[in-house]
XYZ file of C-alpha atoms in Angstrom:
583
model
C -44.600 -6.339 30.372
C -43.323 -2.860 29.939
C -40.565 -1.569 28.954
C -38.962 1.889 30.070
C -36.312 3.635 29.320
C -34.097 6.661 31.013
C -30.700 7.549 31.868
C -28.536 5.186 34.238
C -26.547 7.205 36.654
C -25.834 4.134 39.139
C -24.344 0.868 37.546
C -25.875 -2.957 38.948
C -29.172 -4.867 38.111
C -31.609 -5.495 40.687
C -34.741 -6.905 41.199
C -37.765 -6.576 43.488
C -41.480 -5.314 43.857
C -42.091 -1.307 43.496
C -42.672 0.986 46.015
C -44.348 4.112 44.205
C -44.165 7.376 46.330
C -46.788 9.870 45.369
C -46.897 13.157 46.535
C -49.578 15.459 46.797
C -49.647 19.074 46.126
C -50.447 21.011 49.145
C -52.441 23.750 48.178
C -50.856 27.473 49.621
C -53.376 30.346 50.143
C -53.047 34.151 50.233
C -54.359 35.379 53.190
C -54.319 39.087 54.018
C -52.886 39.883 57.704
C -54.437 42.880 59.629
C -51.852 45.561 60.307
C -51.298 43.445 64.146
C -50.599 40.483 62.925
C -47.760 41.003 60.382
C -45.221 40.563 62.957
C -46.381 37.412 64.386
C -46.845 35.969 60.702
C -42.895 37.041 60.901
C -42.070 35.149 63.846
C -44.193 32.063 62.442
C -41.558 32.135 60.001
C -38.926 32.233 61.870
C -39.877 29.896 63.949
C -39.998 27.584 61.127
C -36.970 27.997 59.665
C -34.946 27.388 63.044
C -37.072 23.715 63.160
C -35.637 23.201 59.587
C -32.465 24.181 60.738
C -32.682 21.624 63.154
C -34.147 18.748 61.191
C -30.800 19.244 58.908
C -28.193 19.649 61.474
C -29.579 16.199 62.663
C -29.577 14.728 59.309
C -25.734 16.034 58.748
C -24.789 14.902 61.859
C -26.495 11.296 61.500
C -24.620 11.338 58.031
C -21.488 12.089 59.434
C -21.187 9.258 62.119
C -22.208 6.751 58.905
C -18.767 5.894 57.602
C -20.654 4.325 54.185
C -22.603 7.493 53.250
C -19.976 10.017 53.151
C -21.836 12.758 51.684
C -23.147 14.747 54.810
C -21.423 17.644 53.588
C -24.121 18.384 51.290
C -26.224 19.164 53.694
C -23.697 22.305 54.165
C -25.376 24.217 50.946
C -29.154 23.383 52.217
C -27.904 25.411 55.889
C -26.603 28.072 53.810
C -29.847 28.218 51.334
C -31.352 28.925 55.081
C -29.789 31.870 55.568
C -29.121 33.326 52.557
C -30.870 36.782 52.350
C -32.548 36.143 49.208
C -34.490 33.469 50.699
C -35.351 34.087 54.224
C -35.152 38.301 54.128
C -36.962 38.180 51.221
C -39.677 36.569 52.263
C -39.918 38.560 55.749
C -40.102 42.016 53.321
C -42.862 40.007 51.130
C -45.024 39.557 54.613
C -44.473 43.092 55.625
C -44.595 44.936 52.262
C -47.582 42.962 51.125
C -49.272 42.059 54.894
C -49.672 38.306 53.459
C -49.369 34.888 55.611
C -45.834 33.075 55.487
C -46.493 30.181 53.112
C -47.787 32.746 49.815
C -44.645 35.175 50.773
C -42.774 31.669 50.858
C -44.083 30.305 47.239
C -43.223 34.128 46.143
C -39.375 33.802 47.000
C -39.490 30.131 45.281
C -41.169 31.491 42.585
C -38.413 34.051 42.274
C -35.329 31.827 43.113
C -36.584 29.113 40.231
C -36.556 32.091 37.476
C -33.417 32.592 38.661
C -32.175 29.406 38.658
C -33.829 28.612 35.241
C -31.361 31.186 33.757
C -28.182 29.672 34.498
C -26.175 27.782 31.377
C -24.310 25.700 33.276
C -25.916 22.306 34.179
C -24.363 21.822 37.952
C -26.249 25.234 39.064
C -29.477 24.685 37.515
C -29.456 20.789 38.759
C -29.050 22.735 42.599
C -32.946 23.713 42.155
C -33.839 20.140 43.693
C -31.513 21.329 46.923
C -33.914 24.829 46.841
C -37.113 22.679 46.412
C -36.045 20.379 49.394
C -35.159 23.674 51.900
C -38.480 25.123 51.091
C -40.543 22.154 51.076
C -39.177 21.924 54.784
C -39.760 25.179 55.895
C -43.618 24.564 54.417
C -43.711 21.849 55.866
C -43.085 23.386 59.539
C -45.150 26.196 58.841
C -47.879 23.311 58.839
C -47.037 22.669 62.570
C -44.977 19.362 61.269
C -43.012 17.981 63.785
C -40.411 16.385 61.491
C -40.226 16.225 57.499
C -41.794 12.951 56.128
C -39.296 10.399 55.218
C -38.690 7.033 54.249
C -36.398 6.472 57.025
C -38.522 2.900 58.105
C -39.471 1.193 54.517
C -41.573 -2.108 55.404
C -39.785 -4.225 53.498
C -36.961 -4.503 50.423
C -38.256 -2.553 47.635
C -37.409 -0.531 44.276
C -38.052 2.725 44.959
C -40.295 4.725 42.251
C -40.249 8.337 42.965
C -41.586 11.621 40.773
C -38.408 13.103 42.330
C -36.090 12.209 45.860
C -35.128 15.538 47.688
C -31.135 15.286 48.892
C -32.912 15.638 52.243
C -35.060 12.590 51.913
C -32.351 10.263 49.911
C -29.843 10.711 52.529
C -32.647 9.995 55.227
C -33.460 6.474 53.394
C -33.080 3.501 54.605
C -30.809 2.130 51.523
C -30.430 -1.243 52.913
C -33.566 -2.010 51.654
C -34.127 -0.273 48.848
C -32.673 -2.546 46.151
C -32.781 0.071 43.102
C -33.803 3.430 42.300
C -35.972 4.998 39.556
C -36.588 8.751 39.605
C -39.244 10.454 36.937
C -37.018 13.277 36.657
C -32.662 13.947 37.799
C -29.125 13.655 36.397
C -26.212 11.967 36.787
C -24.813 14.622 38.666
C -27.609 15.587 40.896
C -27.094 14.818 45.117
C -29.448 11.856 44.513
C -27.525 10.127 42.072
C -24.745 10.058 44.083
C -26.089 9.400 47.040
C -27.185 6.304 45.460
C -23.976 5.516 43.703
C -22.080 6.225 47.300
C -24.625 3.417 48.589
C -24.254 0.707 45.843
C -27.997 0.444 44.499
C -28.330 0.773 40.916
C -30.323 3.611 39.767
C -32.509 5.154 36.555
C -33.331 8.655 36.740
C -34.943 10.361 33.842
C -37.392 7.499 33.558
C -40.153 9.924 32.158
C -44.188 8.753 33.623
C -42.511 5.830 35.566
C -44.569 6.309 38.427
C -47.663 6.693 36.728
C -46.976 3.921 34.221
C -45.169 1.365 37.016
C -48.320 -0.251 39.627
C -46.957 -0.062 43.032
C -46.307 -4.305 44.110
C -45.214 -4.377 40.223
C -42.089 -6.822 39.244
C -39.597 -4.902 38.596
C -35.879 -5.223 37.160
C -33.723 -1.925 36.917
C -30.716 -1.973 34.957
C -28.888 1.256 36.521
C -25.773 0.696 33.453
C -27.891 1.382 31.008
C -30.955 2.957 32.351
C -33.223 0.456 31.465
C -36.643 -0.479 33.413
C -38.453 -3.530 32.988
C -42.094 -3.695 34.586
C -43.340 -6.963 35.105
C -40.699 -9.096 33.149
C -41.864 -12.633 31.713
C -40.209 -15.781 33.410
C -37.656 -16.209 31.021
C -36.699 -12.503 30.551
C -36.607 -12.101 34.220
C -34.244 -15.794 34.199
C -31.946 -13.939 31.828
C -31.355 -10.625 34.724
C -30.893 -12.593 37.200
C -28.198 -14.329 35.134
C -26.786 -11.339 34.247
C -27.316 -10.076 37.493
C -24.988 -12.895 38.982
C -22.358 -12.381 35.858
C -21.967 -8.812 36.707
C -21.316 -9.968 40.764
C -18.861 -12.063 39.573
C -17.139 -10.325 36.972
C -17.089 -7.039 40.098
C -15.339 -9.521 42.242
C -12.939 -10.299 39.423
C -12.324 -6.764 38.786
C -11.681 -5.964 41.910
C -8.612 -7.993 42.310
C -6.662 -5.392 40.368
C -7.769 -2.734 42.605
C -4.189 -2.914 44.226
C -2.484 -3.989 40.974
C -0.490 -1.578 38.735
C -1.969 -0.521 35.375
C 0.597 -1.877 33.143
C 0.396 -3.686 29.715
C 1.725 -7.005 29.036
C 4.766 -5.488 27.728
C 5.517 -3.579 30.934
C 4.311 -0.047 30.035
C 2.874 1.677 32.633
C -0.635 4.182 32.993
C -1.415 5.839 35.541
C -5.079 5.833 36.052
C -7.056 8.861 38.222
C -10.226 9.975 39.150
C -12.459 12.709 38.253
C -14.509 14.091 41.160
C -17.030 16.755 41.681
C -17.208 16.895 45.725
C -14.138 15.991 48.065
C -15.500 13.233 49.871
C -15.981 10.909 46.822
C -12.015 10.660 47.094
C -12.722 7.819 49.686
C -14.466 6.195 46.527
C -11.589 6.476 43.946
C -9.481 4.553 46.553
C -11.851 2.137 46.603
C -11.811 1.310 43.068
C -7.768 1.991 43.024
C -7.747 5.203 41.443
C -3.763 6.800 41.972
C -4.597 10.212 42.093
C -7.255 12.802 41.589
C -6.613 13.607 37.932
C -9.583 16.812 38.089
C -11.469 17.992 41.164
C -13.570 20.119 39.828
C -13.639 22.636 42.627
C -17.300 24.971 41.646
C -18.972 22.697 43.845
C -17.382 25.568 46.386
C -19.540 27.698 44.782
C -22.868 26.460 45.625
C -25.882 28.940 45.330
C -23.549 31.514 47.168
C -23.645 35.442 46.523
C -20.076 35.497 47.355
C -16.987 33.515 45.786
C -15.624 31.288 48.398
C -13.153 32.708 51.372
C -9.143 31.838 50.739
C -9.364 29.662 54.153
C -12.083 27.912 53.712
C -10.599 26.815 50.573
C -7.391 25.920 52.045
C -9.683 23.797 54.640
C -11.189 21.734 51.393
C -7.938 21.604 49.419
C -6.096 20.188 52.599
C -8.988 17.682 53.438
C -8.885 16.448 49.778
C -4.771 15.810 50.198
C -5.343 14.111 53.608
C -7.803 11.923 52.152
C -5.801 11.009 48.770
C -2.279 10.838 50.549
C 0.502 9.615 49.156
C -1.273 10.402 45.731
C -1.558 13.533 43.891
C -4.609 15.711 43.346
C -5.340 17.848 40.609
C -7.639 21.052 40.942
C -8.849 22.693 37.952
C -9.161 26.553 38.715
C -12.774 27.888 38.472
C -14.872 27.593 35.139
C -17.780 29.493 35.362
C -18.572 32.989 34.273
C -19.305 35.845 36.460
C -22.518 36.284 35.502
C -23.504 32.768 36.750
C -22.667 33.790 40.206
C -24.872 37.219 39.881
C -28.365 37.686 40.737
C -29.362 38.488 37.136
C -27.855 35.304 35.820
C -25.868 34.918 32.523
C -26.016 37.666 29.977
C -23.967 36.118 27.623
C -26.079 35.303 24.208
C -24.235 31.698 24.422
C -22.253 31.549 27.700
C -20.434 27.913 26.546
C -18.634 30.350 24.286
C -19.031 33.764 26.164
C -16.595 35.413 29.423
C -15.977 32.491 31.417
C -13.357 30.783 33.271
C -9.629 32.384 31.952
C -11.302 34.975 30.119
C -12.775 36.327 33.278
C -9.214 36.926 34.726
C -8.538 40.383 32.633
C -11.700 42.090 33.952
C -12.383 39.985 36.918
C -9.009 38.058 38.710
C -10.173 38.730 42.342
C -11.667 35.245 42.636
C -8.952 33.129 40.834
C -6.484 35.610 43.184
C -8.003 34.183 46.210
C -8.051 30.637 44.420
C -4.574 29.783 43.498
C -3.098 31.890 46.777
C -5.515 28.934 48.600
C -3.997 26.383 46.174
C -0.283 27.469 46.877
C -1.146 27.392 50.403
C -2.914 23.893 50.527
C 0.168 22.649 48.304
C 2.407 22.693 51.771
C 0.716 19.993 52.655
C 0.881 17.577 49.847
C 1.058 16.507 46.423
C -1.337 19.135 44.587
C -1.346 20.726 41.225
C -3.167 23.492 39.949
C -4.716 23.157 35.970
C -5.865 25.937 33.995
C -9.280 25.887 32.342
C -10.421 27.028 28.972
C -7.266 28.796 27.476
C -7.109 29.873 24.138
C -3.349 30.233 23.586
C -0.112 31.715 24.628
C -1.500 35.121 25.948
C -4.491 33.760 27.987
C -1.554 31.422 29.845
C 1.108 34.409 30.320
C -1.931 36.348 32.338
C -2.361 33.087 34.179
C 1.402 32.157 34.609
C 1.705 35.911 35.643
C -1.422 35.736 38.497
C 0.465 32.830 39.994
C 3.647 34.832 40.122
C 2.498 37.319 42.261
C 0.396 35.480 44.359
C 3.765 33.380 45.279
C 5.154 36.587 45.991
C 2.243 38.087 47.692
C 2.495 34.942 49.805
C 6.302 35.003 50.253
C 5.760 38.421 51.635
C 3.145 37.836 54.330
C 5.087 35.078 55.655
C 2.665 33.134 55.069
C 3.228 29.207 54.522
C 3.188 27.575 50.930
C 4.564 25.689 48.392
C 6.229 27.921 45.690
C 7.014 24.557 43.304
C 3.151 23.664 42.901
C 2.982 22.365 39.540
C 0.969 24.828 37.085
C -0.598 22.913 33.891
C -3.608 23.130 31.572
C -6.488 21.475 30.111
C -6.347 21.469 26.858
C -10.268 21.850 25.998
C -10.119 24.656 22.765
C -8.946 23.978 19.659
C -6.581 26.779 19.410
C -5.051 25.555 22.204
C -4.559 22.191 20.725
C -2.935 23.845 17.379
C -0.746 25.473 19.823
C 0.215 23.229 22.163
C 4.243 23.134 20.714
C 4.117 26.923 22.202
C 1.998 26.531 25.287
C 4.010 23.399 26.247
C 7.672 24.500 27.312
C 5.569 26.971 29.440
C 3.865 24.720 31.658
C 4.308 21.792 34.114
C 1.097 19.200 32.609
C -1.298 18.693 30.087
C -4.822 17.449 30.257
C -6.713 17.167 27.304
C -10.570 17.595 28.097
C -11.891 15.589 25.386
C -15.398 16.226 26.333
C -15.744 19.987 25.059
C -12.193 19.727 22.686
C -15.142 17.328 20.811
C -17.784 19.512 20.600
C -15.833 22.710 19.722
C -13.838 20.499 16.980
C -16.740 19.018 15.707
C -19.527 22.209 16.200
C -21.630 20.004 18.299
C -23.721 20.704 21.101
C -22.818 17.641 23.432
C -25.538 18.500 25.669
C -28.590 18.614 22.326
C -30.314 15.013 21.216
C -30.616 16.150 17.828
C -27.108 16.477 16.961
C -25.654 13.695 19.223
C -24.954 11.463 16.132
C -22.414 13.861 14.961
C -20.340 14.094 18.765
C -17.976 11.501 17.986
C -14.524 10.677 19.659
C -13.259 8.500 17.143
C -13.292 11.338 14.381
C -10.386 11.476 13.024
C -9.880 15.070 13.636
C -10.090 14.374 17.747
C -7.317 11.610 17.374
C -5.197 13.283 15.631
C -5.618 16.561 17.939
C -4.680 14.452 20.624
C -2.057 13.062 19.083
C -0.389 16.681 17.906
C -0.795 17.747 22.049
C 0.961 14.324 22.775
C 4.034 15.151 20.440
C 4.083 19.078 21.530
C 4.425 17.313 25.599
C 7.377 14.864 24.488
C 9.091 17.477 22.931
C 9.554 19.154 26.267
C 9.191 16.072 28.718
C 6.054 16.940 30.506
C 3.272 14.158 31.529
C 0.156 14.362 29.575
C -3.409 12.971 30.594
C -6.713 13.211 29.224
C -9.507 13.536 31.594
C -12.807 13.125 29.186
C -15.436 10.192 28.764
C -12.788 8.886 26.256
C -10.667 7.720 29.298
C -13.508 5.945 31.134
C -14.394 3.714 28.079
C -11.970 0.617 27.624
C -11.971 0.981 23.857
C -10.832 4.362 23.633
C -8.749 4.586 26.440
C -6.769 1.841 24.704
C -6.378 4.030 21.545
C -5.321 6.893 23.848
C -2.769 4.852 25.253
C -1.846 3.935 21.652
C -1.601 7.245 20.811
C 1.038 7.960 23.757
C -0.975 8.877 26.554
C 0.432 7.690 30.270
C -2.423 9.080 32.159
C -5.795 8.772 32.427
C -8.678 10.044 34.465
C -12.264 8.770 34.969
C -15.254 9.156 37.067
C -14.025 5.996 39.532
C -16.546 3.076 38.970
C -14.736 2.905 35.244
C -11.211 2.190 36.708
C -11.590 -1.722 37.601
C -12.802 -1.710 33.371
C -10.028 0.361 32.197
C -7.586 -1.271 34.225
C -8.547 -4.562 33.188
C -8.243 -3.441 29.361
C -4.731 -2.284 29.951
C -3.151 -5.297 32.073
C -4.687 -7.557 28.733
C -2.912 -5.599 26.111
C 0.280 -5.516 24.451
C 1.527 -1.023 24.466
C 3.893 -2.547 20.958
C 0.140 -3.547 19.229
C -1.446 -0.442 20.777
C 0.334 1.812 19.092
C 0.072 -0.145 15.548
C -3.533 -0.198 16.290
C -3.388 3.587 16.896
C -0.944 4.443 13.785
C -3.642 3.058 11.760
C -6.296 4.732 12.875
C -4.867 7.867 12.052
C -4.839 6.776 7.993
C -8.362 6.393 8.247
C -11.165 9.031 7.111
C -14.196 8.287 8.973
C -15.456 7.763 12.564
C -17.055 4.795 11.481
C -14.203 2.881 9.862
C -11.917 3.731 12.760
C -14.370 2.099 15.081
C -14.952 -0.874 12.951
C -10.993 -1.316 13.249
C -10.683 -0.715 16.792
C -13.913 -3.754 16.981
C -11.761 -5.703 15.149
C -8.409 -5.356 16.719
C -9.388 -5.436 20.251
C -12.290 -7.189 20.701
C -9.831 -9.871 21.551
C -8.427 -8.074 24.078
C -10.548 -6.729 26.064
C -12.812 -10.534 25.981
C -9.611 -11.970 28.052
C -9.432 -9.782 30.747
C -6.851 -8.495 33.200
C -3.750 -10.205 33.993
C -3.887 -11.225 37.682
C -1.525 -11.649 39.693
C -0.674 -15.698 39.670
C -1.807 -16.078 36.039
């Protein structure tokens, strides 16, 4: 028996033999051309990119018809990657500069693309190397004379899957109804893999470091996709204890999802509204699913992609609209972009540390061209439904006047084109920097919402690196510093009447989103799969005890005694479960 562990990205236990897929480096030679045959080595190329062209058009299109796997979009940024000029053009001028064969002017521009990739400080960009490794994989892979890309489109039989790594290209040509789990060497939670496996239901582990060297193809195998945990060859009785657990967790889903179309309300009648955080549009049809009420953040730099250019105002519209349609009656929240400028430039971030250097608001004094474009597309989509547009990063009262002001004159820019929008769009902000939080009586009267991102207001309270091992003992939410800077940006909203929400891991996790409601918080948003959880928490408590619970917490000096409290108090709580309807 072994025991592995990694990072679980898609929740579930499951159970089956291993299917290990090795891969073989193909080795790529540099050959020099003769003057004559440079531009035939071109059209080889070419030639090979139109059959990848092909081969994804197909797979989008399959994807598309496949109301269950409604990710086919993705397959948008690996057509782009195709004809970006840094890719294809690139590698033309390497064969005619150099008078080299297509596949070593080919592992040049990958080469290239990777360094450039490498650079970038935030996580979603660099993750988007697996999309550049799958479009140039392909395009090798026709160069070979390939007919199609190999796939795992026919699997023999039910299997877990054990992969190095699973290109977009190849997880969204699987054949999922057999594969009963997924365990990746490398990935992320946020990579097109992972959620191409949470879209289809089968628990997943990526990050499993060695798993396919150290698990035997045939193997035993139980994956644990909650908690990333991969078990090789399990005795009897441990694998008698999964598959009890395995049937505990169907049946405590199928409980869970009889609140999907209940209210979140406490016993005492106190009511939360509880929304989704998504990265891509078409996981909306997902937060319905589990009952989400709204999009609470979209986080809209998924637009971005690997492009050289910021995103067109109507093609925005398009996505803002879609993302309304699809959510209708309920609201939708789009946080404006948060990236630097450098991020989006060929030379990659200059900033010494970019988590604290020119990005999102701060870009808007040198750079407002992009969020221009952005919130004219947001006042235009907002015709068509419930939207609201939230503010990233601000420091404090003069980073929101230059925002406030933006929006001002892109209503009147609007207004003067003739154009059609919605001139009442709600304007709010996410309260993510501690200034903003110690300001938030001053910021307040001056906006529509608050979010409080309690993911980075952490970190920045705390000085800890949320994305560094060594220092993760020190991130904690239950510090008494982070409840009571919520609890200050709760006050500063009441004063004025407007909703607040917080939007962090603290509002996916029952326990905390429980003290957050304690502490006067009416809306929360989560990544979807923790509504049923959250929702079930709330319908079992009592808002009255909450906020005891809560006033009591913020007496206490340490992290560790407030949690021991909180374990104390509502342990109870959430062991009973939701109120059903009936009960």
């Amino acid at each position: 028996m072994n025991r592995l562990r990694g990072v679980g990205v898609s929740p579930g236990i499951a159970v089956g033999p291993a299917l290990v897929v090795e891969r073989e480096a193909v080795p790529v030679f540099r050959l020099l051309l003769a003057p004559g045959q440079v531009e035939a080595e071109v059209e080889r190329l070419t030639s090979a990119v139109a059959a990848s062209r092909r081969q994804l058009q197909a797979i989008k299109q399959r994807l598309s018809r496949e109301a269950d796997v409604p990710h086919a979009y993705i397959f948008d940024a690996h057509l782009l990657m195709l004809e970006d000029p840094l890719l294809q053009d690139r590698a033309v001028a390497i064969i005619r500069e150099e008078r080299v064969n297509a596949e070593w002017a080919l592992r040049t521009v990958w080469e290239q693309l990777h360094g450039l990739f490498g650079e970038f400080s935030d996580a979603y960009f660099r993750e988007r190397s697996t999309d550049l490794d799958d479009v140039l994989g392909r395009i090798q892979l026709n160069l070979g004379g390939a007919p199609d890309a190999p796939s795992l489109s026919r699997l023999p039989g039910s299997f877990v899957l054990v992969a190095s790594d699973l290109t977009p290209s190849e997880a969204a040509d699987l054949d999922w109804e057999r594969v009963l789990a997924l365990v990746v060497d490398a990935g992320s939670a946020t990579d097109h893999t992972s959620i191409l496996a949470r879209s289809s239901g089968v628990p997943a582990a990526v990050g499993v470091i060695e798993a396919t060297r150290l698990i035997p193809p045939g193997a035993q195998v139980v994956v644990d996709g909650s908690r990333g945990e991969v078990v090789v060859d399990p005795s009897p009785d441990e694998l008698l204890e999964y598959r009890a657990a395995q049937e505990q967790d169907r049946l405590e889903d199928q409980r869970l999802q009889q609140t999907r179309t209940l209210p979140a309300v406490t016993r005492d009648g106190v009511s939360v509204r509880l929304h989704a955080n998504i990265e891509f549009p078409d996981e909306a049809e997902t937060a319905l699913l589990y009952g989400a009420e709204g999009i609470g953040l979209f986080r809209s730099e998924y637009l971005l992609g690997r492009a050289p250019e910021w995103p067109a105002e109507e093609r925005q519209v398009e996505v803002y609209r879609r993302l309304l349609d699809q959510m209708s009656p309920h609201p939708v929240t789009v946080r404006t972009w948060d990236v630097g400028a450098d991020e989006m430039a060929p030379g990659g971030p200059t900033s010494p540390n970019p988590a604290l250097g020119e990005r999102a608001l701060r870009l808007l004094r040198r750079n407002p061209g992009p969020f221009r474009t952005q919130i004219r597309a947001l006042l235009r989509a907002g015709a068509h439904g419930p939207l609201r547009i939230m503010l990233p990063f601000v420091g404090g009262p003069s980073d929101l006047e230059a925002a406030l002001a933006l929006v001002a004159e892109c209503r009147a820019e609007l207004r003067a084109q003739g154009l059609e929008f919605e001139p009442r769009v709600p304007v709010g902000l996410i309260l993510e920097v501690p200034s903003a939080a110690v300001t938030a009586d001053l910021l307040a009267a001056r906006v529509d919402f608050f979010s409080v991102g309690t993911n980075d207001l952490i970190q920045y309270l705390l000085a800890v690196d949320r994305t560094d091992p060594r220092v993760s003992a020190h991130y904690q939410p239950l510090h008494p510093a982070v409840l009571r800077a919520v609890r200050g940006v709760v006050e500063a909203a009441e004063r004025v009447a407007i909703p607040v929400s917080v939007c962090g891991e603290m509002a996916a996790d029952p326990t905390t989103a429980l003290v957050l409601v304690g502490l006067g918080v009416k809306e929360l948003s989560m990544s979807p799969a923790a509504i049923p959880r959250v929702k079930a928490a709330l319908r079992g408590a009592s808002f009255a005890r909450l906020k005891e619970v809560a006033e009591g917490c913020l007496a206490l000096p340490s992290a560790r005694e407030i949690e021991a409290r909180l374990r104390a108090e509502l342990s109870a709580v959430l062991a009973a479960g939701p109120v059903l309807q009936g009960e």
